[in-house]
Tab-separated table of C-alpha atoms in Angstrom:
chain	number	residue	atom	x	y	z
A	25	UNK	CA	6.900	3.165	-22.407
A	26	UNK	CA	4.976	1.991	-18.887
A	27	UNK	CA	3.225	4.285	-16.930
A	28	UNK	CA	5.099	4.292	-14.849
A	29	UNK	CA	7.834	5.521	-16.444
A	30	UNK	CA	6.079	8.684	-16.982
A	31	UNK	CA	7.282	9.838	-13.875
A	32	UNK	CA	10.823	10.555	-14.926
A	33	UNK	CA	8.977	13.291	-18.011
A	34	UNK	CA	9.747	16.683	-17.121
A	35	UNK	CA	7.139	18.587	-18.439
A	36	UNK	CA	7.677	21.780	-16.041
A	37	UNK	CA	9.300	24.616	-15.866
A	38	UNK	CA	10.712	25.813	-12.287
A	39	UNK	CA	10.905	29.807	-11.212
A	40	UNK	CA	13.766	30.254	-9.191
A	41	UNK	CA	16.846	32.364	-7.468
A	42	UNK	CA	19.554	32.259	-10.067
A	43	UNK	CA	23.383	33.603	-9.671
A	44	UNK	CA	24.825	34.022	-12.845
A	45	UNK	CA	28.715	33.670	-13.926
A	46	UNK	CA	31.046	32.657	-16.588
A	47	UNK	CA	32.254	29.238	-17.523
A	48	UNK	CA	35.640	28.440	-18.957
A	49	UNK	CA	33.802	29.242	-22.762
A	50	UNK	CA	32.952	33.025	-21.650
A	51	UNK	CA	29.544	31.817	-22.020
A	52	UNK	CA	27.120	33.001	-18.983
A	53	UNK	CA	25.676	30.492	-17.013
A	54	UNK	CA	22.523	30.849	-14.688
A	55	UNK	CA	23.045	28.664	-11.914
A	56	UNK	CA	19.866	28.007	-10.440
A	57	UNK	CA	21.403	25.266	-7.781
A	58	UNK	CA	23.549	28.229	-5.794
A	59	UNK	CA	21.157	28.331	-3.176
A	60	UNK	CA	21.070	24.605	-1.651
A	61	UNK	CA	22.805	21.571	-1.965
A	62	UNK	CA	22.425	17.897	-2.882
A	63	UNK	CA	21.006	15.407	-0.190
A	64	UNK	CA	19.872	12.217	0.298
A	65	UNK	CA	15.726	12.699	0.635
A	66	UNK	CA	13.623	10.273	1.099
A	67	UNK	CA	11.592	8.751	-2.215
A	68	UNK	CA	8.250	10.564	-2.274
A	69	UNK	CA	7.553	7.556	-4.908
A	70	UNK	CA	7.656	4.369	-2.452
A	71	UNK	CA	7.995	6.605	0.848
A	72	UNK	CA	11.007	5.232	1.555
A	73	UNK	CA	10.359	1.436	1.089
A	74	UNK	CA	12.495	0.604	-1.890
A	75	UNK	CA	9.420	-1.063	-3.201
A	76	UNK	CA	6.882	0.735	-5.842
A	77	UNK	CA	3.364	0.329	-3.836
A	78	UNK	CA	1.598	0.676	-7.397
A	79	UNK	CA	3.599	-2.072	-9.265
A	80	UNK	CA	3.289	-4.969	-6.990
A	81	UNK	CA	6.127	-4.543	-4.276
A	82	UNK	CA	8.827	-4.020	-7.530
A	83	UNK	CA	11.341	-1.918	-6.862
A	84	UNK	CA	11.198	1.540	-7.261
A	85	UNK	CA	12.201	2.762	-10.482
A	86	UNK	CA	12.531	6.408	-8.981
A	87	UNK	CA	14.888	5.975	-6.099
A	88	UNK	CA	16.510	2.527	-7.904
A	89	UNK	CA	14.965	0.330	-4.465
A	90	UNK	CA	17.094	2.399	-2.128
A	91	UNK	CA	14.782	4.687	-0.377
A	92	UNK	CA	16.669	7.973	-0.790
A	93	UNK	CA	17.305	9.455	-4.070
A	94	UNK	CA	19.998	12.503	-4.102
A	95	UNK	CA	18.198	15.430	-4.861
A	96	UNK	CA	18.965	19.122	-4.961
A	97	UNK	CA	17.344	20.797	-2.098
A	98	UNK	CA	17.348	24.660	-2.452
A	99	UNK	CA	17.459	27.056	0.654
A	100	UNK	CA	15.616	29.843	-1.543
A	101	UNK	CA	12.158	30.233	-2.544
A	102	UNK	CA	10.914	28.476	-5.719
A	103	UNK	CA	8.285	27.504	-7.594
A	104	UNK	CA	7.818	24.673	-10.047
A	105	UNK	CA	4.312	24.645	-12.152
A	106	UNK	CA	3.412	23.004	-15.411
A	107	UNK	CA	4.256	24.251	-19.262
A	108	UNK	CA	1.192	26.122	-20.324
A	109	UNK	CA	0.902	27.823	-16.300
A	110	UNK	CA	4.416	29.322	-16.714
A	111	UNK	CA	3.538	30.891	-19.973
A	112	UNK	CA	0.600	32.263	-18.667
A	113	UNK	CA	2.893	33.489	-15.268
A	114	UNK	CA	5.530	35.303	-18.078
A	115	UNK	CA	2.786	36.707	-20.073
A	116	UNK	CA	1.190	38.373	-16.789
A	117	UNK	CA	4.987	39.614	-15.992
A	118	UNK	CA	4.911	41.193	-19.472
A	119	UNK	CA	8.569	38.887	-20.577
A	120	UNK	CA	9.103	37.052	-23.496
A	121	UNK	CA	7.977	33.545	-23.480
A	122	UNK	CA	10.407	30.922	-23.578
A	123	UNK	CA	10.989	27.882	-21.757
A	124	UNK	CA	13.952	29.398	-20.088
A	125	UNK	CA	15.182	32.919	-19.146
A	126	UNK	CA	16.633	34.887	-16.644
A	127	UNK	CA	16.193	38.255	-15.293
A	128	UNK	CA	19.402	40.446	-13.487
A	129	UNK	CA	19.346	41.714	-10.118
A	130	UNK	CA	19.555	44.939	-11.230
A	131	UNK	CA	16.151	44.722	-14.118
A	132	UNK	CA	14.303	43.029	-10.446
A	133	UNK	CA	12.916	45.994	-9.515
A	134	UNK	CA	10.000	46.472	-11.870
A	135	UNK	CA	9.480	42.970	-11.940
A	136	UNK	CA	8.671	43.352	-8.264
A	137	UNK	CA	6.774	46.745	-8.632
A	138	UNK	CA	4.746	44.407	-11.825
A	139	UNK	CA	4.171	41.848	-8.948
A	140	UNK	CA	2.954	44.098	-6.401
A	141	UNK	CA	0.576	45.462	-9.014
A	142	UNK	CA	-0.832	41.855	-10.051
A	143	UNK	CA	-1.108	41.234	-6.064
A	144	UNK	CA	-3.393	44.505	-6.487
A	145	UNK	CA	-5.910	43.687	-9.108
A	146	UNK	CA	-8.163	40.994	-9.911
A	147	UNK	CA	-6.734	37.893	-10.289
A	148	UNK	CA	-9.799	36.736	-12.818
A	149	UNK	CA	-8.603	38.415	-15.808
A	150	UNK	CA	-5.777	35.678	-15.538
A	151	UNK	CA	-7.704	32.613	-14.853
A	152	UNK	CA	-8.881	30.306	-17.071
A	153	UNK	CA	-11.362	27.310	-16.949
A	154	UNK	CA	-10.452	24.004	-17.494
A	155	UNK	CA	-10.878	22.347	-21.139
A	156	UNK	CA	-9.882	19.485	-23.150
A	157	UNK	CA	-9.572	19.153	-27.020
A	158	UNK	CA	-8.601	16.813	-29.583
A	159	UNK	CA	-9.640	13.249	-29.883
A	160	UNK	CA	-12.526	14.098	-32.154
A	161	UNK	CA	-14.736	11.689	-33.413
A	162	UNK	CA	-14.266	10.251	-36.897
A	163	UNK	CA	-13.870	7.769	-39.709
A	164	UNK	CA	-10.984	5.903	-39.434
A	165	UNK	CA	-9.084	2.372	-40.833
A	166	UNK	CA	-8.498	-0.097	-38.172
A	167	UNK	CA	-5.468	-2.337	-37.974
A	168	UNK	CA	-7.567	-4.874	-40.016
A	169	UNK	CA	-8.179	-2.159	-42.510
A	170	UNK	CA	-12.118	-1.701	-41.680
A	171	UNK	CA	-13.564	1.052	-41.401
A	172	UNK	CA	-14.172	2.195	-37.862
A	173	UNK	CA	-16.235	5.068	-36.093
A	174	UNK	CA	-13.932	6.261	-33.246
A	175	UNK	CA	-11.924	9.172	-31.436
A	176	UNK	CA	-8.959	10.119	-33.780
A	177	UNK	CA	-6.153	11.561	-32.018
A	178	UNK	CA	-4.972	12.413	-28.509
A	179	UNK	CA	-7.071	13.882	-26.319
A	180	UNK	CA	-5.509	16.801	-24.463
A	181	UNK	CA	-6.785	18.503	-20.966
A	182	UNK	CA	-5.823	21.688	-19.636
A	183	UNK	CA	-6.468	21.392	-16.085
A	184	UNK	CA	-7.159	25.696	-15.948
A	185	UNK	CA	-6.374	28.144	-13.386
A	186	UNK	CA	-8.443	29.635	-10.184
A	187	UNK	CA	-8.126	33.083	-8.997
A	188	UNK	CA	-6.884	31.027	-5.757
A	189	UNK	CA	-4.262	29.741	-7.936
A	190	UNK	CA	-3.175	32.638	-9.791
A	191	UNK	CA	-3.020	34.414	-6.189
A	192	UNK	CA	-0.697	31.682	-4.861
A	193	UNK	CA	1.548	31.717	-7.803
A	194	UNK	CA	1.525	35.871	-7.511
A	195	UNK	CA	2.972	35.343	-3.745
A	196	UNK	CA	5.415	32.781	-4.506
A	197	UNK	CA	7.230	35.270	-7.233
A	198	UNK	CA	6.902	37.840	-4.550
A	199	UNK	CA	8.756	35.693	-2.426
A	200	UNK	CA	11.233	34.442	-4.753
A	201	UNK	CA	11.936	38.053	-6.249
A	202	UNK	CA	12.628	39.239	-2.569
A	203	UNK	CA	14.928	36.903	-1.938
A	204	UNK	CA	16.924	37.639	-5.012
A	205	UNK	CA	17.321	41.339	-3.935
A	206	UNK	CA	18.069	40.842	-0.834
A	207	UNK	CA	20.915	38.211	-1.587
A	208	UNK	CA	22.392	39.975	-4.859
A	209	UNK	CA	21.116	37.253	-7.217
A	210	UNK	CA	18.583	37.092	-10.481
A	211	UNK	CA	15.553	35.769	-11.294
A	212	UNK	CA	15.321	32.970	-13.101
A	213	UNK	CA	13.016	30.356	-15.121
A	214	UNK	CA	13.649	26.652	-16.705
């Protein structure tokens, strides 16, 4: 894999307005697209060139050298943050954690009243300094079978969380939480 085809990795989850319904299965979906559309936006990859600025004028993987990529653009509030942030955002809202979920418009109001609280207290408790683990140093065959002193694994990094952070994130789900009571929707994570 090249680098830069790290940028088409997902590893995200995004809070959002959901409406939920049933497909042609019974099974319930929760749309979390019924509150936009799909455009044409510009690449934020080559801004628009066609060409990939950090690969030597190639053309852009992202937006396949056209510029514009279609993309859904949502007329609601949402919020997209990485893996271990959203579990830390449903473990302050008190939910089960799971990658995805989804929360009726009629269960939104002590979400919101759970918000309102968080907005209230001291956003320390919740974050978390940075730290990185893994990659410890060892013993270890190299490819011609000697033995080498080196780092043994992947190193991992957890970028952390500031109270500014943890603030901003509070606001957002205010925001998005509002929105779904006011337009008869649910709240939603994936």
């Amino acid at each position: 894999m090249k680098s830069r085809d790290f940028r088409k990795l997902n590893e995200s989850i995004d809070f959002s307005v959901t409406k939920s319904y049933e497909d042609e299965q019974g099974r319930t979906v929760h749309d979390m697209s019924h509150f936009g559309e799909r455009k044409d936006v510009q690449c934020w990859v080559c801004d628009g060139t066609g060409k990939d600025k950090f690969y030597d004028e190639a053309k852009c993987d992202y937006c396949e050298g056209k510029g514009k990529r279609l993309e859904f653009v949502s007329d609601a509030p949402e919020m997209n943050v990485s893996n271990s942030n959203a579990f830390k955002i449903i473990d302050m809202l008190g939910l089960e954690q799971d990658y995805a979920g989804s929360i009726e418009n009629k269960d939104l109001p002590p979400i919101m009243r759970k918000l309102i609280q968080l907005k209230n207290s001291d956003p320390s408790k919740y974050a978390e300094p940075g730290s990185q683990s893994g990659g410890e140093i060892g013993t270890y065959k190299d490819q011609d079978g000697m033995d080498t002193i080196g780092r043994k694994g992947p190193m991992m990094y957890n970028m952390g969380t500031t109270d500014t952070q943890v603030k901003q994130y509070i606001d957002q789900l205010i925001k998005i939480v509002k929105f779904a009571q006011d337009n008869d929707a649910d709240f939603g994570w994936g």
